[in-house]
Coordinates of C-alpha atoms in Angstrom, one line a residue:
X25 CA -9.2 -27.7 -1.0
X26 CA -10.3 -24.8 1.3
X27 CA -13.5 -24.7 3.0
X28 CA -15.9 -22.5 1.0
X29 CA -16.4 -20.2 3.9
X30 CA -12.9 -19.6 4.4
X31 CA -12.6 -18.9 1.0
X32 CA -15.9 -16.8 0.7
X33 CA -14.8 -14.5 3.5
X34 CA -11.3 -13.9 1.9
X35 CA -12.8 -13.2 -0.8
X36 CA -15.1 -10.5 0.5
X37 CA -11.9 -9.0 1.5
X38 CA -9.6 -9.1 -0.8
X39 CA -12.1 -6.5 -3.0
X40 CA -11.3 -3.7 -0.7
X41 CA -7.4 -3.3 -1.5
X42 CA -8.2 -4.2 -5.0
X43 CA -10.6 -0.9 -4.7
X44 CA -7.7 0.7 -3.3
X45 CA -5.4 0.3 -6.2
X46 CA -8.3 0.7 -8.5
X47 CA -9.4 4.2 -7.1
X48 CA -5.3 5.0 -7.2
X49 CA -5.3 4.6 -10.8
X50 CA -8.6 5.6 -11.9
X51 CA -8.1 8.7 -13.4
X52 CA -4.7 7.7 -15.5
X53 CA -6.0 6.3 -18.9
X54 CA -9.1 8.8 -18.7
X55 CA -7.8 12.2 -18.0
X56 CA -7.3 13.7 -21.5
X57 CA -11.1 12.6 -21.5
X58 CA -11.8 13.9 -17.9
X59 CA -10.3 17.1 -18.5
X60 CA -11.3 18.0 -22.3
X61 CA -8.3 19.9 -22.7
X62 CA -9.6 20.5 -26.3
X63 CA -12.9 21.7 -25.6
X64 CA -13.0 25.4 -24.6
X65 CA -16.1 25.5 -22.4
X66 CA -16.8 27.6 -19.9
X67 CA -17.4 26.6 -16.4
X68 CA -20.2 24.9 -14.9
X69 CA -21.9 27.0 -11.9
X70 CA -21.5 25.0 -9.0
X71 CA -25.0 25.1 -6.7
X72 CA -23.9 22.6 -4.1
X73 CA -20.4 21.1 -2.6
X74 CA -20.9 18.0 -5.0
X75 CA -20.3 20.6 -8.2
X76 CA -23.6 20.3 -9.6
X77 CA -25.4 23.1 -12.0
X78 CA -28.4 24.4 -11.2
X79 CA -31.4 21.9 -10.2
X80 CA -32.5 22.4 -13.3
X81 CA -30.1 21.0 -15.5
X82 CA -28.6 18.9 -12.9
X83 CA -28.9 15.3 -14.5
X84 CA -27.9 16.7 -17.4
X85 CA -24.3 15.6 -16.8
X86 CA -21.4 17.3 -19.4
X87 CA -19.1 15.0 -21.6
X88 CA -16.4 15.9 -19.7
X89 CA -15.3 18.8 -17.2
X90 CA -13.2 21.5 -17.4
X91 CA -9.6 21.2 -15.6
X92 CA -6.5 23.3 -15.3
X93 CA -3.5 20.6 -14.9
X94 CA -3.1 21.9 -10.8
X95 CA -7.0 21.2 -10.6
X96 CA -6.8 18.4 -12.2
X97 CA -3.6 17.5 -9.8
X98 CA -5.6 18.4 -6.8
X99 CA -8.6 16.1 -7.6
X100 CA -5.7 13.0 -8.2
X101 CA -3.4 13.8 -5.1
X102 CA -6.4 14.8 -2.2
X103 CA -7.3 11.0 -2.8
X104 CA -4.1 10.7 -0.2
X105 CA -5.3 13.1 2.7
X106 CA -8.6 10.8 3.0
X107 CA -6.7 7.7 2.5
X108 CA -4.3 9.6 5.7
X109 CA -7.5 9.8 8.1
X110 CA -8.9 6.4 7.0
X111 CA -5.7 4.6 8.1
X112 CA -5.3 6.2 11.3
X113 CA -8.9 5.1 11.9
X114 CA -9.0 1.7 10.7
X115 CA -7.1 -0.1 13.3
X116 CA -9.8 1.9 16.6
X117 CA -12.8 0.9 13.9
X118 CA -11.7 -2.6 13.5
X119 CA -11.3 -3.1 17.4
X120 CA -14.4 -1.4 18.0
X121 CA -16.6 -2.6 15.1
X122 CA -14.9 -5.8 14.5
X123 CA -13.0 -6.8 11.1
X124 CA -15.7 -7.3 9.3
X125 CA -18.3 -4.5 10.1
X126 CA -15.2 -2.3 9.4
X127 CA -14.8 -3.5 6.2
X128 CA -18.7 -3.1 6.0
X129 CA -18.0 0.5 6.5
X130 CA -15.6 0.8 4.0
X131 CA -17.7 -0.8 1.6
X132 CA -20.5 2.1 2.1
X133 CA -17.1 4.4 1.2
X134 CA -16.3 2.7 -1.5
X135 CA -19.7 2.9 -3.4
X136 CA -20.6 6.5 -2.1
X137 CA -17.5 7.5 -3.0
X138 CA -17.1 6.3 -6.4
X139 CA -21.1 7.2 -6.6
X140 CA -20.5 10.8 -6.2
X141 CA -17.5 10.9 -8.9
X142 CA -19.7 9.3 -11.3
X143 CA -22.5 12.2 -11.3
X144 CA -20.0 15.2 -10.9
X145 CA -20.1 18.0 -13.0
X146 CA -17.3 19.6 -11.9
X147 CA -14.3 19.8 -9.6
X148 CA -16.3 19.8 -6.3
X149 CA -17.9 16.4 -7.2
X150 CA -15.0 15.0 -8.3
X151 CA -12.6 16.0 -5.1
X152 CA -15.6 14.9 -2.7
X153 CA -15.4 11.6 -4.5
X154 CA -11.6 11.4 -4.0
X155 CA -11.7 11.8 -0.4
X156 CA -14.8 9.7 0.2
X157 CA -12.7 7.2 -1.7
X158 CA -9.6 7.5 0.1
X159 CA -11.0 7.1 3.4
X160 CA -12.2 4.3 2.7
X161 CA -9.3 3.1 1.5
X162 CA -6.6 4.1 3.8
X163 CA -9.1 2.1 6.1
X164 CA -9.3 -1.2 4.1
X165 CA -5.4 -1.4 3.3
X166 CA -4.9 -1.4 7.5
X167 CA -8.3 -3.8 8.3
X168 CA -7.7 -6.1 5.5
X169 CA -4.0 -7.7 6.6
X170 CA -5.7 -7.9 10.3
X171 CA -8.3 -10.1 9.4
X172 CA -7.0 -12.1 6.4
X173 CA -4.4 -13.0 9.0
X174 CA -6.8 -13.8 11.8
X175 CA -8.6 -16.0 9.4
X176 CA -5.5 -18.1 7.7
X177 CA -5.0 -21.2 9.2
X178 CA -1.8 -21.2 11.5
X179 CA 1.0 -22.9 9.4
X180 CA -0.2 -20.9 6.1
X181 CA -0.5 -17.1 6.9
X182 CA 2.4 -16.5 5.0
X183 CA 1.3 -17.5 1.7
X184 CA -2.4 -15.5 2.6
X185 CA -0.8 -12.4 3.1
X186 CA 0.7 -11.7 0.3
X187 CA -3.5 -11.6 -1.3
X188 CA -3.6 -7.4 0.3
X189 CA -0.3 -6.7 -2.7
X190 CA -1.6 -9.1 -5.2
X191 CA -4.8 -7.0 -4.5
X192 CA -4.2 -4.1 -4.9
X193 CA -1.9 -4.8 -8.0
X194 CA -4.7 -6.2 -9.2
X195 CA -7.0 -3.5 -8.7
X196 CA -4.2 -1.4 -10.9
X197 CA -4.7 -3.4 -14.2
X198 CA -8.3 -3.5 -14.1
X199 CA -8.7 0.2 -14.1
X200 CA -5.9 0.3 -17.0
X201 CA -7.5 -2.6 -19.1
X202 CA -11.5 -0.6 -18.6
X203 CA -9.4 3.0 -19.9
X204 CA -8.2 1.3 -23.0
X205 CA -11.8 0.9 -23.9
X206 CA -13.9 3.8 -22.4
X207 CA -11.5 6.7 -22.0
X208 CA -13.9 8.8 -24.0
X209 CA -16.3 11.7 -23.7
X210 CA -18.7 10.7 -21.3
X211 CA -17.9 7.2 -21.6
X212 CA -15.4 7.8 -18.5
X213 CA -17.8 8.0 -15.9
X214 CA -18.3 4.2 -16.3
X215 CA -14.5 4.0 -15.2
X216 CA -15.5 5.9 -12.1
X217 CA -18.9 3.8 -12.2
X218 CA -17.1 0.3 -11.7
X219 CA -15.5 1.6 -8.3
X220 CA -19.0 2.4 -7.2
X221 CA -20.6 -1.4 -8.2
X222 CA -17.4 -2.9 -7.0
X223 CA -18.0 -1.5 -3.6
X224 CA -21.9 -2.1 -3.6
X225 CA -21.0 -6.2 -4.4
X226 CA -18.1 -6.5 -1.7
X227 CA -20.8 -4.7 0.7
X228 CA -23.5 -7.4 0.0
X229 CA -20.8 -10.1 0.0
X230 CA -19.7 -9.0 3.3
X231 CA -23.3 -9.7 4.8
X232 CA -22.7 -13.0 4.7
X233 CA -18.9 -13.4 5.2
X234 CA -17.7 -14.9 9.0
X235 CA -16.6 -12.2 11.6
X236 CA -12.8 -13.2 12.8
X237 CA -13.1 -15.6 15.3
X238 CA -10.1 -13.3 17.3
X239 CA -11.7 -10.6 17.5
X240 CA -14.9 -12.5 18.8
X241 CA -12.9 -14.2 21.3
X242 CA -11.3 -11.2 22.5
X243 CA -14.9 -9.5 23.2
X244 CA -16.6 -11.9 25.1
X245 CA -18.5 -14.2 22.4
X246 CA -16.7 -17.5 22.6
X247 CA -19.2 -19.8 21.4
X248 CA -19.7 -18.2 18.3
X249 CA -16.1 -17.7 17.7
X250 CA -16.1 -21.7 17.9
X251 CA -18.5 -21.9 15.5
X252 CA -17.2 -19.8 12.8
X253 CA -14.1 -21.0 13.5
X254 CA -14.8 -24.3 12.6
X255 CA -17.0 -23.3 9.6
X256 CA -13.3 -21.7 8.5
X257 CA -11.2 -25.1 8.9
X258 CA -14.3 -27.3 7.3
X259 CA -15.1 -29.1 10.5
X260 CA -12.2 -30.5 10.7
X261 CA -11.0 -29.3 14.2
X262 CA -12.2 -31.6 17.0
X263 CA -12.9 -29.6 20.2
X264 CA -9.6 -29.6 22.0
X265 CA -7.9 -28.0 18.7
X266 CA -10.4 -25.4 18.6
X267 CA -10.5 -24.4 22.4
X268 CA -6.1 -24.2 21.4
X269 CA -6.2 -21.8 18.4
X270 CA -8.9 -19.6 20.0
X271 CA -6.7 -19.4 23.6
X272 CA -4.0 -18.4 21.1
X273 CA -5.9 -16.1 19.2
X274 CA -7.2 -14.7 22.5
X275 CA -3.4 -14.4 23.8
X276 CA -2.4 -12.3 21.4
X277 CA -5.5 -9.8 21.3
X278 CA -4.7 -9.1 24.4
X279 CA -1.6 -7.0 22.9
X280 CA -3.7 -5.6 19.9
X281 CA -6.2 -4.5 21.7
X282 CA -5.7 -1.1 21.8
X283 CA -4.4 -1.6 17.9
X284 CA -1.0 -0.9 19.1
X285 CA 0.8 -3.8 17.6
X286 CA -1.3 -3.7 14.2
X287 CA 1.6 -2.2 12.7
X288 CA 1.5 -3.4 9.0
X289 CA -0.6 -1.9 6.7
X290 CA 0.1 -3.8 3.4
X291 CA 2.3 -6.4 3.6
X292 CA 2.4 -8.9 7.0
X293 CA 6.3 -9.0 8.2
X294 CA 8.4 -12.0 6.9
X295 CA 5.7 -14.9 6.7
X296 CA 3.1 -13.0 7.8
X297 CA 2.9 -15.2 11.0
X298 CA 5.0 -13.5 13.8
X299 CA 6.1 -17.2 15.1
X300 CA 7.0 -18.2 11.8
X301 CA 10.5 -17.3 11.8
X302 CA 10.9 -16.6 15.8
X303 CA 12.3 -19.0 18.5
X304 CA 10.4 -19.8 21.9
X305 CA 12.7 -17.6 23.3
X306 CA 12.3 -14.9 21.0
X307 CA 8.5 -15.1 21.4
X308 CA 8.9 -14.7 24.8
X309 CA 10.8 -11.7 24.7
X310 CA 8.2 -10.4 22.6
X311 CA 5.4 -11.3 24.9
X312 CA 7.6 -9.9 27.8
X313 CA 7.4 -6.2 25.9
X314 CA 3.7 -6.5 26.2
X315 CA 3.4 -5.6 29.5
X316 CA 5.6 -2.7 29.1
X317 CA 4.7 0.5 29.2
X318 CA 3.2 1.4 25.2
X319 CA 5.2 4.6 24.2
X320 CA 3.3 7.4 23.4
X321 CA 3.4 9.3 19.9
X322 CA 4.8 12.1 21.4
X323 CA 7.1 9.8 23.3
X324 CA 8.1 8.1 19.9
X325 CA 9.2 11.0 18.4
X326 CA 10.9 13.0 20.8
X327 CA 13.0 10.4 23.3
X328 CA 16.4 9.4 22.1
X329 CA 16.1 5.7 22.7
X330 CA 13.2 6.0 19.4
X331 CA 15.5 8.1 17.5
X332 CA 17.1 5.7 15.3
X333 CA 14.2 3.6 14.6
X334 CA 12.1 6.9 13.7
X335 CA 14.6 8.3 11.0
X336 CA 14.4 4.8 9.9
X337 CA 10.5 4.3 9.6
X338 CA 9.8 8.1 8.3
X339 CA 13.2 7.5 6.0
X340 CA 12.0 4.2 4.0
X341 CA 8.2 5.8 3.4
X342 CA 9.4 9.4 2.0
X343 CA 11.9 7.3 -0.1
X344 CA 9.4 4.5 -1.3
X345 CA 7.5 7.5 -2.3
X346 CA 9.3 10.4 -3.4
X347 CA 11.5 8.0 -5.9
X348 CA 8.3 8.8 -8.1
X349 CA 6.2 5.2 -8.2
X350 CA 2.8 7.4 -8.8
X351 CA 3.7 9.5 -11.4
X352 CA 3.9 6.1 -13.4
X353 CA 0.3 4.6 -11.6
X354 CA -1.4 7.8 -11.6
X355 CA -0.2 10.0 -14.8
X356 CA 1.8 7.1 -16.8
X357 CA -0.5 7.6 -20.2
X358 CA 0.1 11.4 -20.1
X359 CA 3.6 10.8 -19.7
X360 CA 4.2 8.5 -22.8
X361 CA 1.3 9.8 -24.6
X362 CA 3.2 11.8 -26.6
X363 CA 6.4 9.4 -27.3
X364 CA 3.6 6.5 -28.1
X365 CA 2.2 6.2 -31.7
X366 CA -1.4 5.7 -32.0
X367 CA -4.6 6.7 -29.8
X368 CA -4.1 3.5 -27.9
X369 CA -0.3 3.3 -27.4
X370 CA 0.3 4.8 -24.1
X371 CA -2.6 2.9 -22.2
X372 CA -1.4 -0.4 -23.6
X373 CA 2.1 0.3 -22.1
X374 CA 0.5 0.9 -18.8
X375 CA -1.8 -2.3 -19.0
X376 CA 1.9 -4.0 -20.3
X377 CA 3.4 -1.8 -16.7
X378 CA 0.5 -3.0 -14.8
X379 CA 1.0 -6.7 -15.3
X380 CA 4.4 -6.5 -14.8
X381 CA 3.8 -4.8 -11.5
X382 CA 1.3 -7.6 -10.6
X383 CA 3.5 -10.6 -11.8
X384 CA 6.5 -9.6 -10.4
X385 CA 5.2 -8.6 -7.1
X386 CA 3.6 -12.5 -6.7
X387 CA 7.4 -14.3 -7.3
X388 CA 9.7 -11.5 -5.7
X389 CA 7.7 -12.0 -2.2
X390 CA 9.3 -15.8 -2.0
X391 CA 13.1 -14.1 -1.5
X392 CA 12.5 -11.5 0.4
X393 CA 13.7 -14.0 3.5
X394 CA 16.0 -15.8 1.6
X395 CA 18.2 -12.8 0.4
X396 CA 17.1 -10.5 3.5
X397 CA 15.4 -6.7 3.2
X398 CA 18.1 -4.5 2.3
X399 CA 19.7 -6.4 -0.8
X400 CA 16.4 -6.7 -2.0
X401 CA 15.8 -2.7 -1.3
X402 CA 19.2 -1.3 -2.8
X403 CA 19.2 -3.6 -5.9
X404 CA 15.3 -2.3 -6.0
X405 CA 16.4 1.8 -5.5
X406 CA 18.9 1.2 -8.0
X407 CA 16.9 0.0 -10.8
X408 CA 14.3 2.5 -10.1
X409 CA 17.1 5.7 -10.1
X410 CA 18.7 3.9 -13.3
X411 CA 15.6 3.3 -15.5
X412 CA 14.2 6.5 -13.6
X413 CA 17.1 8.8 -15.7
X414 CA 17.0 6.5 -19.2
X415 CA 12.8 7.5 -18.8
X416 CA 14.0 11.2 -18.2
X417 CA 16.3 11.0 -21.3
X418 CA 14.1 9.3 -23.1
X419 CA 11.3 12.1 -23.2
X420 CA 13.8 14.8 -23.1
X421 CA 15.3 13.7 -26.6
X422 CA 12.2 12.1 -27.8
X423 CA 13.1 8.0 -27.8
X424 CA 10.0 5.8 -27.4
X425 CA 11.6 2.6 -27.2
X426 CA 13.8 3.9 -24.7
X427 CA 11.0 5.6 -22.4
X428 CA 8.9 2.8 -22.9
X429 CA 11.5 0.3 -21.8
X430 CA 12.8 2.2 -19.0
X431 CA 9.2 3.0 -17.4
X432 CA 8.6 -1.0 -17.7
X433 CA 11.6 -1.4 -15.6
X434 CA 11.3 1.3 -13.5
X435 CA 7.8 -0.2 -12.5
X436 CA 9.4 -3.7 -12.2
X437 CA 12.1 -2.5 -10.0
X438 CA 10.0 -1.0 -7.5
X439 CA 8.2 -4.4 -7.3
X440 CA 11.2 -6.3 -6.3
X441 CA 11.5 -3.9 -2.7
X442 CA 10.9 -0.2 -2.5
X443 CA 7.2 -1.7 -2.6
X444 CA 6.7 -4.1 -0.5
X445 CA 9.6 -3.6 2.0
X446 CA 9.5 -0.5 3.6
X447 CA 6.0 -1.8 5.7
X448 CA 8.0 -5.0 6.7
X449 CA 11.0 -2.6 7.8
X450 CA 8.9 -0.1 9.5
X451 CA 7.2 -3.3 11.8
X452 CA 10.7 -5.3 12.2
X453 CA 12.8 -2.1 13.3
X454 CA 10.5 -1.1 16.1
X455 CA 10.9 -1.9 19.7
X456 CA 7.1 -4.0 20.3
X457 CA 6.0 -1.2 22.7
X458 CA 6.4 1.7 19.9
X459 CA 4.9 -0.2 17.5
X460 CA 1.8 1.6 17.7
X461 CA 2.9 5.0 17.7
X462 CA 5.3 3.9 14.9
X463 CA 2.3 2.9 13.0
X464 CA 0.9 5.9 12.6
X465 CA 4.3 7.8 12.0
X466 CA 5.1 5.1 8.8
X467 CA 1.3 6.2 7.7
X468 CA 1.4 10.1 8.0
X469 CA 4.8 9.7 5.7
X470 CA 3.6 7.3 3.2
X471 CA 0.8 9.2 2.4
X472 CA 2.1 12.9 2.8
X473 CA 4.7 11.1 0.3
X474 CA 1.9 10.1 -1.9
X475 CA 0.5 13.3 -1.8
X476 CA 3.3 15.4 -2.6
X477 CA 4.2 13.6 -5.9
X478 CA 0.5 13.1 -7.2
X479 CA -0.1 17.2 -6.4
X480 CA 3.6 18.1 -7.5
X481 CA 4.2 16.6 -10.4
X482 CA 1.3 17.3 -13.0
X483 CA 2.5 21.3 -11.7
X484 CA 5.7 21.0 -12.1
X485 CA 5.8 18.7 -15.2
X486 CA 4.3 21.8 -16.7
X487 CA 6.7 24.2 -16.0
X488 CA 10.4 24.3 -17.4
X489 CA 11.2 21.5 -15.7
X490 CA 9.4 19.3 -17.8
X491 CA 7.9 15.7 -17.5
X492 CA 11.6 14.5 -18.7
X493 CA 13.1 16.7 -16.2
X494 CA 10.7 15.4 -12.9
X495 CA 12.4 11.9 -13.9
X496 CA 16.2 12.9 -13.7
X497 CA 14.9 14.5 -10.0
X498 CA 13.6 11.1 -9.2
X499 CA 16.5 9.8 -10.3
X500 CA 18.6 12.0 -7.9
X501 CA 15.6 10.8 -5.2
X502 CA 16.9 7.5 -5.6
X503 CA 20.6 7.9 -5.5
X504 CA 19.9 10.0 -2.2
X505 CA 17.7 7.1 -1.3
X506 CA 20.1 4.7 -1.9
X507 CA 22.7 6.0 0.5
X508 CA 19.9 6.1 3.4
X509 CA 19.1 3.2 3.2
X510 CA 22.8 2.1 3.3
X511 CA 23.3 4.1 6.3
X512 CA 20.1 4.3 8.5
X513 CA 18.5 1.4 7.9
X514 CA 19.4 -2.2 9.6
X515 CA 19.1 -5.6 7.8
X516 CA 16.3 -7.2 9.9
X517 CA 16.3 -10.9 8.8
X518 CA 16.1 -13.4 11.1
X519 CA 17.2 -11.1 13.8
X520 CA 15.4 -9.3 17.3
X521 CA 14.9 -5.6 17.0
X522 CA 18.0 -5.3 19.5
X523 CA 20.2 -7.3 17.8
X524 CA 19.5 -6.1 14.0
X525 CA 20.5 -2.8 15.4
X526 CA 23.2 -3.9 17.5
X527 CA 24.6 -5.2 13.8
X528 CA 24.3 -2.4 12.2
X529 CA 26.1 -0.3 15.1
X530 CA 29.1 -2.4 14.5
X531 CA 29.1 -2.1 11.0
X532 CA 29.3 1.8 11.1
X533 CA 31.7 1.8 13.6
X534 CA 34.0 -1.2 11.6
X535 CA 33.4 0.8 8.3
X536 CA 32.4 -3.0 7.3
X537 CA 29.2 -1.4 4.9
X538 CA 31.8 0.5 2.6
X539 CA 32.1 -1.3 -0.7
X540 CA 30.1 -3.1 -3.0
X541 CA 28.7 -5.5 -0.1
X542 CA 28.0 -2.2 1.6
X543 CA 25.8 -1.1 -1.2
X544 CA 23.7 -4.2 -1.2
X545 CA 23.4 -3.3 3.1
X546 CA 25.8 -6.5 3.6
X547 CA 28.6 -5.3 6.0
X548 CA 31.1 -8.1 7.3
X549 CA 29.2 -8.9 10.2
X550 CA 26.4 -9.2 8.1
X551 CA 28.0 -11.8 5.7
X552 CA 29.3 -14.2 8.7
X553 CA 25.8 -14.3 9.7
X554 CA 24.2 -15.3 6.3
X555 CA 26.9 -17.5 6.3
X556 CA 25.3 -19.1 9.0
X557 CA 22.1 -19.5 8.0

């Protein structure tokens, strides 16, 4: 049994990714409500950024609020460009702030943000909302890993890591479960209302959680580190065991302290413990690089020595993205809403989608080092371009059966890798001393991605390309995808930065990755070394 104060603080935490994924989904099951495409009403006059009427009548709030499609795209997609500035400024506020009064901050984001969305009136309201939100989110999703992992007990933060997914997964099906009950006139805004509560409870929970005892160590506070740390491990540490894990702790802030190697946003790499799956003479090559000099962003993306790993990290993003996962989490009731019998049948497939997503996530992150990264990534880009073209057929000739299948699978096969993957990729394909600036490049391209399909395809859907059409493009996404991936991206298990890429030299130059083994990102080399394991 965990000590309740370990469990407490984790806890705490483990709200603000589940806010993330709820504030990603929020406006799916709702937006026929949102929107009142069936009311013809004219404008409200906007008096104030927040999109209020007049003072007058400005608690009077309207059942719901008139939105073109691209107004109501732009309200959904400029949730990304906050959730961009909050994770470029979560790892500085964590170092600066600590991991918990960061969080603290993003708690205050959380309920303002979902606060403000609540009492709109009109498109201002609701896009301040969004960003408020997103910030706060793109903040949480890079603080929460760091101190979830400074908390776990050494020996188990694999099996904590993987709470920042199941989070935010999590986060997903409640907003889809609360639509299939309130996505009515007015009755929405206690959708939006939830994200608001949610964030004022992990706020007050957070008052009373225990700071990291890493980051306490690093700044100068050692006795309380000792303290909380063993109020974490139930008392159970004698003294010499807690002066070891905070001189380890304290050894490997020294790197982070700049947040240069707080490289992984979502998912920790491998384990989740960087020693897990490293020998003593690996970790000292590792703790060698430290000292080196930290490239640059600039350096990053404009030496030749990065060049490889920065098609690689910018590659796996745009194609975790652009293969189309949010049309389904932010616009997946619109899209079968009209295949779907009944008022009901769309947001029930996307609660069905949702727990998929949620279940499969949990059991697919126990292979992910047994069968290596890219098998899991090309059997996952490969489902999602397959059931991505049976979903594009399906609404272009009318099948529900079909759609609904396909979109189910679709959903599921982006659970298996293009999810989680591409953030343990971007980390383990990186020389230590570009981690940083390789960081922020994975970022700026995961949520540009984001931003471009949650703008682009409510517009686009509504042209003569059609919503069926958007999935045959996603389809060709993947297929595209699929041959990156093959070709630009090394298969990292087990293996140094050097070495994986020293592999996956060879195998270009052998033409060992042609073929089926190929496909999967298993050239010959590749084989006698799984052979091996």
């Amino acid at each position: 049994m965990l000590p309740v104060p370990l469990l407490y603080s984790l806890a705490s935490a483990a709200i603000a990714p589940l806010l993330f994924g709820y504030h990603l989904a929020e406006l799916n099951a709702p937006e026929y409500a949102i929107r009142c495409p069936s009311v013809s009403s004219s404008p409200h006059t906007a008096s104030s950024a927040l999109g209020f009427d007049d003072p007058v009548t400005a608690f009077t709030l309207p059942p719901c609020i008139s939105l073109s499609v691209s107004n109501f795209g732009l309200v959904t997609s400029i949730f990304a460009f906050g959730g961009l500035f909050g994770a470029l400024m979560g790892g500085p506020m964590s170092n600066r702030y600590g991991r918990r009064g960061a969080l603290l901050l993003c708690s205050i984001g959380f309920a303002l943000g979902g606060a403000i969305m609540t009492v709109a009136s009109g498109v201002g309201g609701l896009a301040l909302g969004r960003i408020v939100s997103g910030v706060a989110s793109g903040a949480a999703v890079v603080v929460v890993p760091l101190y979830i992992h400074d908390l776990a007990p050494r020996g188990e933060k694999g099996s904590f890591g993987a709470i920042t997914q199941i989070s935010v997964n999590a986060g997903i099906l409640l907003t889809q479960s609360l639509g299939l009950f309130l996505s009515k006139e007015s009755l929405w805004r206690f959708i939006l209302g939830v994200g608001a509560f949610l964030g004022a409870i992990q706020g007050l929970m957070l008052l009373t959680a225990k700071e990291s005892p890493k980051w306490l160590a690093a700044n100068h506070r050692r006795e309380e580190a000792e303290e909380i740390l063993k109020e974490l491990r139930g008392g159970s540490l004698t003294v010499a065991e807690v002066s070891a894990e905070l001189d380890h702790h304290s050894g490997a802030s020294a790197e982070d302290s700049d947040g240069s190697s707080e490289a992984d946003p979502l998912i920790p790499s491998s384990s989740g413990d960087p020693e897990s799956h490293t020998s003593p003479s690996q970790r000292s090559t590792s703790k060698a690089a430290s000292s080196t000099h930290k490239a640059t962003l600039l350096e990053f993306l404009t030496l030749p020595q990065y060049r490889a790993p920065l098609l690689a990290v910018i590659g796996i993003m745009l194609v975790q993205q652009l293969t189309g996962i949010n049309a389904i989490i932010m616009y997946g009731v619109s899209v079968l809403r009209d295949l779907i019998p009944g008022p009901n049948g769309a947001p029930l497939i996307n609660v069905f989608i949702s727990v998929v997503n949620l279940v499969v996530t949990w059991y697919s992150s126990r292979f992910f080092d047994r069968a290596g990264r890219k098998p899991c990534l090309m059997i996952s880009i490969t489902g999602m371009g397959v059931n991505s073209f049976l979903l594009g057929i399906g609404i272009i000739y009318q099948i529900p059966l079909l759609s609904a299948l396909a979109t189910v699978l679709f959903v599921a096969s982006f659970s298996i890798g293009l999810g989680p993957i591409p953030w343990m990729v971007a980390a383990e394909t990186v020389p230590f001393n570009a981690a940083g600036a390789a960081q922020s490049i994975s970022l700026f391209a995961n949520w540009m991605g984001t931003f471009t399909v949650s703008f682009g395809f409510p517009v686009l859907a509504a042209t003569f390309i059609g919503k069926g059409g958007m999935f045959l493009v996603f389809a060709g996404v993947a297929a595209f995808g699929g041959w990156f991936v093959n070709k630009f991206v090394p298969e990292t298990k087990g293996m140094q930065v050097e070495e994986a890429w020293r592999v996956h030299r060879n195998r270009d130059r052998t033409g060992n990755g042609a073929g089926f083994f190929g496909f999967l990102g298993l050239g010959a080399s590749e084989r006698e070394d799984r052979r091996g394991d």
